[in-house]
Short mmCIF file of N, CA and C in Angstrom, two decimals:
data_model
loop_
_atom_site.label_atom_id
_atom_site.label_comp_id
_atom_site.label_asym_id
_atom_site.label_seq_id
_atom_site.Cartn_x
_atom_site.Cartn_y
_atom_site.Cartn_z
N MET A 1 -11.43 -60.65 32.64
CA MET A 1 -11.04 -59.83 31.50
C MET A 1 -10.24 -58.61 31.94
N ARG A 2 -10.61 -58.06 33.09
CA ARG A 2 -9.93 -56.86 33.54
C ARG A 2 -8.46 -57.11 33.85
N SER A 3 -8.13 -58.21 34.52
CA SER A 3 -6.73 -58.47 34.84
C SER A 3 -5.92 -58.75 33.58
N TRP A 4 -6.55 -59.34 32.57
CA TRP A 4 -5.85 -59.60 31.32
C TRP A 4 -5.49 -58.28 30.64
N THR A 5 -6.41 -57.33 30.64
CA THR A 5 -6.12 -56.05 29.98
C THR A 5 -5.08 -55.26 30.76
N THR A 6 -5.12 -55.35 32.08
CA THR A 6 -4.12 -54.66 32.88
C THR A 6 -2.74 -55.25 32.65
N THR A 7 -2.66 -56.56 32.65
CA THR A 7 -1.39 -57.23 32.40
C THR A 7 -0.90 -56.95 30.99
N GLY A 8 -1.81 -56.99 30.03
CA GLY A 8 -1.44 -56.70 28.65
C GLY A 8 -0.95 -55.28 28.48
N GLY A 9 -1.62 -54.33 29.15
CA GLY A 9 -1.18 -52.93 29.07
C GLY A 9 0.20 -52.74 29.67
N ALA A 10 0.46 -53.41 30.78
CA ALA A 10 1.78 -53.30 31.40
C ALA A 10 2.86 -53.90 30.50
N ALA A 11 2.55 -55.03 29.89
CA ALA A 11 3.53 -55.68 29.01
C ALA A 11 3.78 -54.84 27.76
N VAL A 12 2.73 -54.29 27.20
CA VAL A 12 2.90 -53.45 26.00
C VAL A 12 3.64 -52.17 26.34
N GLY A 13 3.45 -51.65 27.56
CA GLY A 13 4.17 -50.44 27.97
C GLY A 13 5.66 -50.66 28.11
N LEU A 14 6.07 -51.88 28.43
CA LEU A 14 7.50 -52.17 28.58
C LEU A 14 8.22 -52.15 27.23
N LEU A 15 7.55 -52.55 26.20
CA LEU A 15 8.20 -52.61 24.89
C LEU A 15 8.63 -51.24 24.38
N PRO A 16 7.75 -50.24 24.32
CA PRO A 16 8.22 -48.93 23.89
C PRO A 16 9.26 -48.34 24.84
N GLY A 17 9.14 -48.63 26.15
CA GLY A 17 10.14 -48.15 27.09
C GLY A 17 11.51 -48.73 26.81
N GLY A 18 11.55 -50.00 26.46
CA GLY A 18 12.83 -50.63 26.12
C GLY A 18 13.43 -50.07 24.84
N VAL A 19 12.57 -49.86 23.85
CA VAL A 19 13.05 -49.28 22.58
C VAL A 19 13.56 -47.86 22.82
N LEU A 20 12.80 -47.08 23.60
CA LEU A 20 13.20 -45.71 23.90
C LEU A 20 14.53 -45.68 24.64
N THR A 21 14.71 -46.58 25.59
CA THR A 21 15.95 -46.65 26.34
C THR A 21 17.12 -47.06 25.45
N GLN A 22 16.86 -48.00 24.56
CA GLN A 22 17.92 -48.50 23.69
C GLN A 22 18.44 -47.43 22.73
N TYR A 23 17.52 -46.67 22.15
CA TYR A 23 17.92 -45.76 21.08
C TYR A 23 18.04 -44.29 21.50
N ALA A 24 17.33 -43.87 22.54
CA ALA A 24 17.37 -42.46 22.93
C ALA A 24 18.04 -42.24 24.29
N GLY A 25 18.17 -43.28 25.08
CA GLY A 25 18.78 -43.14 26.41
C GLY A 25 17.74 -43.28 27.50
N TRP A 26 18.17 -43.66 28.69
CA TRP A 26 17.24 -43.94 29.77
C TRP A 26 16.54 -42.69 30.29
N ARG A 27 17.15 -41.53 30.12
CA ARG A 27 16.53 -40.29 30.61
C ARG A 27 15.24 -39.96 29.88
N TRP A 28 15.11 -40.40 28.66
CA TRP A 28 13.89 -40.12 27.89
C TRP A 28 12.67 -40.82 28.47
N ASN A 29 12.88 -41.88 29.25
CA ASN A 29 11.74 -42.53 29.89
C ASN A 29 11.05 -41.61 30.89
N PHE A 30 11.77 -40.63 31.43
CA PHE A 30 11.15 -39.66 32.32
C PHE A 30 10.52 -38.52 31.52
N PHE A 31 11.15 -38.09 30.45
CA PHE A 31 10.63 -36.97 29.66
C PHE A 31 9.37 -37.34 28.89
N ILE A 32 9.19 -38.58 28.54
CA ILE A 32 8.04 -38.99 27.74
C ILE A 32 6.74 -38.80 28.52
N ASN A 33 6.82 -38.76 29.86
CA ASN A 33 5.61 -38.58 30.66
C ASN A 33 5.05 -37.16 30.59
N VAL A 34 5.86 -36.19 30.22
CA VAL A 34 5.39 -34.80 30.16
C VAL A 34 4.31 -34.63 29.09
N PRO A 35 4.52 -35.03 27.82
CA PRO A 35 3.43 -34.87 26.86
C PRO A 35 2.22 -35.74 27.17
N VAL A 36 2.45 -36.91 27.76
CA VAL A 36 1.32 -37.77 28.14
C VAL A 36 0.50 -37.08 29.23
N GLY A 37 1.15 -36.52 30.22
CA GLY A 37 0.46 -35.81 31.29
C GLY A 37 -0.29 -34.59 30.79
N LEU A 38 0.33 -33.82 29.90
CA LEU A 38 -0.34 -32.65 29.34
C LEU A 38 -1.56 -33.04 28.52
N THR A 39 -1.47 -34.14 27.78
CA THR A 39 -2.61 -34.63 27.01
C THR A 39 -3.75 -35.05 27.93
N VAL A 40 -3.41 -35.75 29.00
CA VAL A 40 -4.44 -36.17 29.96
C VAL A 40 -5.10 -34.94 30.60
N LEU A 41 -4.29 -33.95 31.00
CA LEU A 41 -4.86 -32.74 31.59
C LEU A 41 -5.79 -32.01 30.63
N ALA A 42 -5.48 -32.05 29.35
CA ALA A 42 -6.33 -31.38 28.37
C ALA A 42 -7.62 -32.16 28.11
N LEU A 43 -7.57 -33.49 28.16
CA LEU A 43 -8.73 -34.30 27.80
C LEU A 43 -9.68 -34.58 28.97
N VAL A 44 -9.19 -34.58 30.18
CA VAL A 44 -10.04 -34.94 31.32
C VAL A 44 -11.23 -34.01 31.47
N PRO A 45 -11.08 -32.69 31.41
CA PRO A 45 -12.27 -31.84 31.55
C PRO A 45 -13.32 -32.07 30.46
N ARG A 46 -12.90 -32.53 29.31
CA ARG A 46 -13.84 -32.76 28.21
C ARG A 46 -14.51 -34.13 28.28
N LEU A 47 -13.80 -35.12 28.81
CA LEU A 47 -14.31 -36.49 28.77
C LEU A 47 -14.92 -36.97 30.08
N VAL A 48 -14.47 -36.42 31.19
CA VAL A 48 -14.97 -36.87 32.49
C VAL A 48 -16.07 -35.91 32.94
N PRO A 49 -17.25 -36.44 33.26
CA PRO A 49 -18.34 -35.54 33.67
C PRO A 49 -18.03 -34.88 35.01
N ASP A 50 -18.52 -33.65 35.14
CA ASP A 50 -18.32 -32.89 36.36
C ASP A 50 -19.24 -33.43 37.44
N HIS A 51 -18.67 -33.72 38.59
CA HIS A 51 -19.47 -34.23 39.71
C HIS A 51 -19.11 -33.43 40.95
N ARG A 52 -20.09 -32.73 41.47
CA ARG A 52 -19.88 -31.98 42.69
C ARG A 52 -20.83 -32.52 43.75
N PRO A 53 -20.30 -32.88 44.91
CA PRO A 53 -21.17 -33.42 45.95
C PRO A 53 -22.14 -32.36 46.47
N GLU A 54 -23.24 -32.84 46.98
CA GLU A 54 -24.21 -31.93 47.55
C GLU A 54 -23.65 -31.30 48.81
N ARG A 55 -24.02 -30.06 49.05
CA ARG A 55 -23.54 -29.35 50.22
C ARG A 55 -24.19 -29.90 51.48
N THR A 56 -23.38 -30.07 52.50
CA THR A 56 -23.91 -30.47 53.80
C THR A 56 -23.61 -29.34 54.78
N GLY A 57 -23.99 -29.50 56.01
CA GLY A 57 -23.77 -28.47 57.00
C GLY A 57 -22.31 -28.32 57.40
N ARG A 58 -21.51 -29.34 57.19
CA ARG A 58 -20.11 -29.31 57.59
C ARG A 58 -19.25 -28.81 56.44
N ARG A 59 -18.32 -27.95 56.76
CA ARG A 59 -17.40 -27.44 55.73
C ARG A 59 -16.33 -28.48 55.44
N GLY A 60 -15.85 -28.50 54.23
CA GLY A 60 -14.81 -29.45 53.85
C GLY A 60 -13.44 -28.97 54.24
N LEU A 61 -13.12 -29.05 55.51
CA LEU A 61 -11.82 -28.62 55.99
C LEU A 61 -10.81 -29.75 55.86
N PRO A 62 -9.55 -29.40 55.67
CA PRO A 62 -8.54 -30.45 55.58
C PRO A 62 -8.38 -31.18 56.92
N ASP A 63 -8.03 -32.41 56.84
CA ASP A 63 -7.82 -33.24 58.02
C ASP A 63 -6.35 -33.17 58.40
N ALA A 64 -5.97 -32.12 59.14
CA ALA A 64 -4.57 -31.90 59.49
C ALA A 64 -4.00 -33.03 60.34
N PRO A 65 -4.69 -33.48 61.39
CA PRO A 65 -4.11 -34.59 62.17
C PRO A 65 -3.92 -35.86 61.34
N GLY A 66 -4.88 -36.15 60.47
CA GLY A 66 -4.75 -37.32 59.62
C GLY A 66 -3.59 -37.19 58.65
N ALA A 67 -3.41 -36.00 58.07
CA ALA A 67 -2.31 -35.77 57.15
C ALA A 67 -0.96 -35.92 57.85
N MET A 68 -0.90 -35.41 59.09
CA MET A 68 0.36 -35.53 59.83
C MET A 68 0.65 -36.98 60.20
N LEU A 69 -0.38 -37.73 60.58
CA LEU A 69 -0.17 -39.14 60.92
C LEU A 69 0.27 -39.96 59.72
N VAL A 70 -0.35 -39.72 58.58
CA VAL A 70 0.04 -40.44 57.37
C VAL A 70 1.48 -40.10 56.98
N THR A 71 1.84 -38.82 57.04
CA THR A 71 3.20 -38.41 56.71
C THR A 71 4.21 -39.03 57.67
N ALA A 72 3.90 -39.00 58.97
CA ALA A 72 4.82 -39.60 59.96
C ALA A 72 4.94 -41.10 59.75
N GLY A 73 3.85 -41.78 59.43
CA GLY A 73 3.90 -43.21 59.19
C GLY A 73 4.74 -43.57 57.97
N LEU A 74 4.57 -42.80 56.90
CA LEU A 74 5.37 -43.05 55.71
C LEU A 74 6.86 -42.79 55.97
N MET A 75 7.14 -41.72 56.70
CA MET A 75 8.54 -41.42 57.03
C MET A 75 9.15 -42.53 57.89
N ALA A 76 8.37 -43.04 58.85
CA ALA A 76 8.87 -44.14 59.69
C ALA A 76 9.12 -45.39 58.85
N GLY A 77 8.24 -45.66 57.89
CA GLY A 77 8.45 -46.82 57.01
C GLY A 77 9.70 -46.68 56.16
N VAL A 78 9.92 -45.50 55.60
CA VAL A 78 11.13 -45.26 54.79
C VAL A 78 12.38 -45.40 55.66
N LEU A 79 12.33 -44.84 56.86
CA LEU A 79 13.47 -44.95 57.77
C LEU A 79 13.75 -46.41 58.12
N ALA A 80 12.69 -47.17 58.40
CA ALA A 80 12.88 -48.57 58.75
C ALA A 80 13.49 -49.36 57.60
N PHE A 81 13.00 -49.15 56.38
CA PHE A 81 13.55 -49.88 55.24
C PHE A 81 14.98 -49.45 54.92
N SER A 82 15.27 -48.16 55.07
CA SER A 82 16.62 -47.70 54.73
C SER A 82 17.65 -48.11 55.78
N GLN A 83 17.25 -48.27 57.03
CA GLN A 83 18.18 -48.61 58.09
C GLN A 83 18.17 -50.10 58.46
N ALA A 84 17.29 -50.87 57.86
CA ALA A 84 17.19 -52.29 58.19
C ALA A 84 18.50 -53.06 58.01
N PRO A 85 19.29 -52.79 56.96
CA PRO A 85 20.56 -53.54 56.85
C PRO A 85 21.50 -53.30 58.02
N GLU A 86 21.50 -52.10 58.61
CA GLU A 86 22.38 -51.81 59.73
C GLU A 86 21.77 -52.20 61.06
N TRP A 87 20.49 -51.87 61.26
CA TRP A 87 19.84 -52.08 62.55
C TRP A 87 19.29 -53.49 62.69
N GLY A 88 18.95 -54.11 61.60
CA GLY A 88 18.27 -55.41 61.63
C GLY A 88 16.76 -55.22 61.64
N TRP A 89 16.03 -56.25 61.28
CA TRP A 89 14.58 -56.14 61.15
C TRP A 89 13.85 -56.16 62.48
N THR A 90 14.47 -56.69 63.52
CA THR A 90 13.77 -56.82 64.80
C THR A 90 14.09 -55.69 65.78
N ASP A 91 14.95 -54.74 65.43
CA ASP A 91 15.29 -53.65 66.35
C ASP A 91 14.28 -52.53 66.27
#
């Protein structure tokens, strides 16, 4: 049932996007997300229960090495995909 609703939601989302593009222009597909995002930001604190984890002895410090590794990996992936036509996939 879950995959059917996800697929149905995606298909239904394409229809208003197509109508919006046809009659208002393709740029409106980006602007329409602003009121949706503001509505979600207003409703989440009211509808989603507050959950705070119990305190442990360790402070919740950011994982700087992990963040740098993830960023470097994503940058390497973008570089590889953008340069693949010139360099080839095996270089």
